Amino acid sequence: MLRVVSVNDMEMDGGGYYQGSEVYLRREELNHTGAHKINNIVPQALLAKKLGKERMIAETRAGQHGVATTTNEAA
């Protein structure tokens, strides 16, 4: 998570502090498993665990989904 601060968009209050919204960026493109793959596999893995499954099988056409699956299972 990166905090984005733009002082130009904030106003000073009476005490010398800036007022305004805090904006955070989630840099999912930096994730080596792909941006949306890990967001998809985590709930699937939690559901499989709740159902008592011991193994997961992933269709890995481009490979990134398989990387996300193994990353999640290794954690």
Coordinates of C-alpha atoms in Angstrom, one line a residue:
M1 CA 0.0 0.0 0.0
L2 CA 1.3 3.4 -0.9
R3 CA 0.0 6.6 0.7
V4 CA -0.6 9.3 -1.9
V5 CA -0.2 12.8 -0.6
S6 CA -0.9 16.0 -2.6
V7 CA -0.3 19.1 -0.5
N8 CA -1.8 21.2 -3.2
D9 CA -5.2 19.6 -2.7
M10 CA -5.2 20.1 1.1
E11 CA -5.9 23.1 3.2
M12 CA -4.2 24.2 6.4
D13 CA -6.3 24.3 9.6
G14 CA -5.8 26.8 12.4
G15 CA -3.2 24.7 14.1
G16 CA -0.9 24.5 11.1
Y17 CA -1.9 21.0 10.1
Y18 CA -3.2 19.9 6.7
Q19 CA -6.8 18.7 6.4
G20 CA -8.0 16.4 3.7
S21 CA -8.5 12.9 2.6
E22 CA -5.9 10.2 2.8
V23 CA -5.6 8.2 -0.4
Y24 CA -3.8 4.8 -0.6
L25 CA -2.9 2.8 -3.7
R26 CA -2.8 -0.9 -3.8
R27 CA 0.0 -1.9 -6.3
E28 CA -1.2 -5.3 -7.4
E29 CA 0.7 -5.2 -10.6
L30 CA 3.9 -5.6 -8.6
N31 CA 2.7 -9.0 -7.4
H32 CA 4.5 -11.8 -9.2
T33 CA 1.4 -14.0 -9.3
G34 CA -0.6 -11.5 -11.4
A35 CA -3.0 -8.8 -10.2
H36 CA -6.3 -10.7 -10.0
K37 CA -5.1 -14.3 -9.8
I38 CA -4.3 -14.2 -6.0
N39 CA -7.6 -12.4 -5.3
N40 CA -9.4 -15.3 -7.0
I41 CA -7.5 -18.2 -5.5
V42 CA -7.5 -17.1 -1.8
P43 CA -11.3 -17.4 -1.4
Q44 CA -11.3 -20.7 -3.4
A45 CA -8.6 -22.0 -1.1
L46 CA -10.5 -20.9 2.1
L47 CA -13.6 -22.6 0.8
A48 CA -11.7 -25.8 -0.1
K49 CA -10.2 -25.8 3.4
K50 CA -13.7 -25.4 5.0
L51 CA -15.0 -28.3 2.9
G52 CA -12.1 -30.5 4.2
K53 CA -10.3 -30.8 0.9
E54 CA -6.6 -31.7 1.1
R55 CA -5.6 -31.0 -2.5
M56 CA -6.3 -28.3 -5.1
I57 CA -6.0 -28.6 -8.8
A58 CA -5.6 -25.5 -11.0
E59 CA -6.1 -25.1 -14.7
T60 CA -3.0 -23.2 -15.7
R61 CA -3.3 -22.1 -19.3
A62 CA -0.8 -19.2 -19.1
G63 CA 0.8 -20.4 -15.9
Q64 CA 0.1 -17.4 -13.7
H65 CA -2.9 -19.1 -12.1
G66 CA -0.8 -22.0 -11.1
V67 CA 1.8 -19.7 -9.6
A68 CA -0.9 -18.0 -7.6
T69 CA -2.3 -21.4 -6.5
T70 CA 1.1 -22.7 -5.3
T71 CA 2.0 -19.4 -3.7
N72 CA -1.3 -19.5 -1.7
E73 CA -0.8 -23.2 -0.7
A74 CA 2.8 -22.6 0.4
A75 CA 1.7 -19.8 2.7

